[in-house]
Amino acid sequence: MWVFALLFLNSCDEDDDIVIDYVPVEFTISVQNPAGSNLLDASVPGNVLDESISITYKGQDYDMAVWDGSRLLPPYWYGLVLQNNAGSVPRLHVGQFDGVSRHEVYVLKIGSREYDISFDAKFKSGGDVSRTFYLNGKKQKVDEVKPAYTIVIDK
């Protein structure tokens, strides 16, 4: 038995690749007026749902889709989605970005308004990663795993 254990432990090559699975990055964006009313809620007067809402990422425009609250959590790029689950606050979701991306930039467009949103990733020893998020060039204090922005529109 000990011989098998020694052979097993010695069979690991120091040059073997180490695979690290980084969590994909996606953003949640709330859009509200100065009074704090949710402008993505169809029942709120002056909401922005009748305006064109899209993002531009790597030169391609993605129109907003509507997520009806299903449990589908696609592990791929799905663009811009209005998450409108029953009983929850309507929010825009953007993603998913590759979890090992070092720098990503996109432009959120709501009507004629544009918002530059980006993040930078810094890789540390041991496979850890630290991300910094920006809105219109200003560093945001957001959760690194599930960053959430609030954009205030004065209509």
Short mmCIF file of C-alpha atoms in Angstrom, two decimals:
data_model
loop_
_atom_site.label_atom_id
_atom_site.label_comp_id
_atom_site.label_asym_id
_atom_site.label_seq_id
_atom_site.Cartn_x
_atom_site.Cartn_y
_atom_site.Cartn_z
CA MET A 1 0.00 0.00 0.00
CA TRP A 2 2.80 2.42 0.89
CA VAL A 3 4.52 1.71 -2.42
CA PHE A 4 1.35 2.68 -4.30
CA ALA A 5 1.04 5.90 -2.28
CA LEU A 6 4.67 6.84 -2.94
CA LEU A 7 4.29 6.16 -6.67
CA PHE A 8 1.09 8.22 -6.78
CA LEU A 9 2.64 11.19 -4.95
CA ASN A 10 5.78 11.09 -7.08
CA SER A 11 3.86 10.91 -10.33
CA CYS A 12 2.98 14.62 -10.23
CA ASP A 13 5.15 16.59 -12.61
CA GLU A 14 6.14 20.02 -11.33
CA ASP A 15 5.66 21.36 -14.85
CA ASP A 16 1.97 20.30 -15.02
CA ASP A 17 -0.37 23.15 -15.87
CA ILE A 18 -2.46 24.51 -13.05
CA VAL A 19 -5.97 25.34 -14.17
CA ILE A 20 -7.67 28.20 -12.34
CA ASP A 21 -11.30 28.88 -13.13
CA TYR A 22 -11.98 32.61 -12.68
CA VAL A 23 -15.51 33.78 -12.00
CA PRO A 24 -16.93 35.63 -15.03
CA VAL A 25 -17.62 39.33 -14.52
CA GLU A 26 -21.10 40.75 -14.96
CA PHE A 27 -22.54 44.07 -13.89
CA THR A 28 -25.85 45.09 -12.37
CA ILE A 29 -27.01 48.63 -13.11
CA SER A 30 -29.86 50.47 -11.43
CA VAL A 31 -31.27 53.53 -13.17
CA GLN A 32 -33.14 56.01 -11.03
CA ASN A 33 -34.21 59.63 -10.88
CA PRO A 34 -32.89 62.04 -8.21
CA ALA A 35 -35.81 61.09 -5.92
CA GLY A 36 -34.68 57.44 -6.05
CA SER A 37 -37.55 56.10 -8.22
CA ASN A 38 -36.57 53.16 -10.43
CA LEU A 39 -36.62 54.33 -14.06
CA LEU A 40 -36.54 50.70 -15.27
CA ASP A 41 -39.94 50.03 -13.69
CA ALA A 42 -42.79 50.42 -16.19
CA SER A 43 -45.12 51.67 -13.44
CA VAL A 44 -42.87 54.67 -12.64
CA PRO A 45 -43.85 57.88 -14.46
CA GLY A 46 -40.99 59.13 -16.65
CA ASN A 47 -39.31 55.69 -16.86
CA VAL A 48 -36.72 55.12 -19.60
CA LEU A 49 -38.20 51.90 -21.00
CA ASP A 50 -39.61 53.69 -24.05
CA GLU A 51 -36.10 54.91 -24.93
CA SER A 52 -33.47 52.99 -26.85
CA ILE A 53 -31.24 51.18 -24.34
CA SER A 54 -28.09 49.42 -25.56
CA ILE A 55 -24.40 48.90 -24.92
CA THR A 56 -21.43 49.02 -27.23
CA TYR A 57 -18.76 46.43 -26.52
CA LYS A 58 -15.71 45.84 -28.69
CA GLY A 59 -17.28 47.90 -31.47
CA GLN A 60 -20.58 46.02 -31.57
CA ASP A 61 -23.94 47.35 -30.35
CA TYR A 62 -26.18 45.13 -28.22
CA ASP A 63 -29.80 46.17 -27.70
CA MET A 64 -31.38 45.47 -24.34
CA ALA A 65 -33.25 42.19 -24.03
CA VAL A 66 -35.75 41.41 -21.26
CA TRP A 67 -35.12 38.62 -18.76
CA ASP A 68 -38.45 37.31 -17.53
CA GLY A 69 -37.11 35.89 -14.28
CA SER A 70 -36.36 32.34 -15.34
CA ARG A 71 -33.58 30.52 -13.50
CA LEU A 72 -31.47 30.42 -16.64
CA LEU A 73 -28.04 31.83 -15.84
CA PRO A 74 -26.18 31.57 -19.13
CA PRO A 75 -22.42 31.12 -18.78
CA TYR A 76 -21.71 33.14 -21.91
CA TRP A 77 -21.89 36.67 -23.29
CA TYR A 78 -25.55 37.66 -23.30
CA GLY A 79 -25.12 41.40 -23.71
CA LEU A 80 -27.55 43.75 -21.99
CA VAL A 81 -30.64 42.31 -20.31
CA LEU A 82 -33.41 43.92 -18.26
CA GLN A 83 -33.90 41.57 -15.32
CA ASN A 84 -37.54 42.05 -14.46
CA ASN A 85 -38.28 39.27 -11.98
CA ALA A 86 -41.61 39.34 -10.17
CA GLY A 87 -41.09 40.71 -6.68
CA SER A 88 -37.65 42.16 -7.34
CA VAL A 89 -36.30 45.52 -8.45
CA PRO A 90 -35.85 45.81 -12.25
CA ARG A 91 -32.15 46.14 -13.11
CA LEU A 92 -29.96 45.97 -16.17
CA HIS A 93 -27.47 43.10 -16.35
CA VAL A 94 -24.37 43.23 -18.54
CA GLY A 95 -22.12 40.25 -19.14
CA GLN A 96 -20.69 37.91 -18.77
CA PHE A 97 -17.13 39.07 -19.28
CA ASP A 98 -14.26 36.62 -19.20
CA GLY A 99 -13.08 36.23 -15.60
CA VAL A 100 -9.44 36.61 -16.64
CA SER A 101 -9.91 39.82 -18.66
CA ARG A 102 -7.37 42.42 -17.65
CA HIS A 103 -9.25 45.43 -19.04
CA GLU A 104 -12.74 45.72 -20.48
CA VAL A 105 -14.66 48.81 -21.56
CA TYR A 106 -18.23 49.25 -22.71
CA VAL A 107 -20.59 52.14 -23.33
CA LEU A 108 -24.12 52.01 -21.92
CA LYS A 109 -26.58 54.06 -23.98
CA ILE A 110 -29.96 55.17 -22.63
CA GLY A 111 -31.66 57.39 -25.17
CA SER A 112 -29.11 60.05 -26.12
CA ARG A 113 -27.13 59.58 -22.89
CA GLU A 114 -23.89 57.57 -22.78
CA TYR A 115 -22.02 56.09 -19.81
CA ASP A 116 -18.50 54.66 -20.04
CA ILE A 117 -18.15 51.60 -17.80
CA SER A 118 -14.93 49.66 -17.42
CA PHE A 119 -12.92 47.44 -15.16
CA ASP A 120 -9.29 46.50 -14.69
CA ALA A 121 -8.02 43.26 -13.19
CA LYS A 122 -4.75 42.78 -11.37
CA PHE A 123 -3.57 39.22 -10.85
CA LYS A 124 -1.84 38.35 -7.59
CA SER A 125 0.15 35.33 -6.52
CA GLY A 126 -1.79 32.19 -5.76
CA GLY A 127 -4.35 32.83 -8.48
CA ASP A 128 -6.16 35.65 -6.68
CA VAL A 129 -7.43 38.57 -8.70
CA SER A 130 -8.31 42.12 -7.68
CA ARG A 131 -10.64 44.19 -9.85
CA THR A 132 -11.21 47.95 -10.01
CA PHE A 133 -14.42 49.29 -11.57
CA TYR A 134 -15.07 52.68 -13.18
CA LEU A 135 -18.10 54.71 -14.26
CA ASN A 136 -17.27 57.59 -16.62
CA GLY A 137 -13.64 57.33 -15.55
CA LYS A 138 -14.42 57.59 -11.83
CA LYS A 139 -13.42 54.67 -9.59
CA GLN A 140 -16.46 52.97 -8.05
CA LYS A 141 -16.74 51.31 -4.65
CA VAL A 142 -18.50 48.11 -5.67
CA ASP A 143 -18.33 44.42 -4.83
CA GLU A 144 -15.57 42.81 -6.92
CA VAL A 145 -17.57 39.64 -7.61
CA LYS A 146 -21.00 41.18 -8.33
CA PRO A 147 -20.37 44.86 -9.13
CA ALA A 148 -23.51 47.01 -9.10
CA TYR A 149 -23.79 50.59 -10.30
CA THR A 150 -26.50 53.19 -9.84
CA ILE A 151 -26.96 55.75 -12.59
CA VAL A 152 -29.02 58.83 -11.75
CA ILE A 153 -30.97 60.44 -14.59
CA ASP A 154 -32.63 63.82 -14.07
CA LYS A 155 -35.51 63.76 -16.57
#
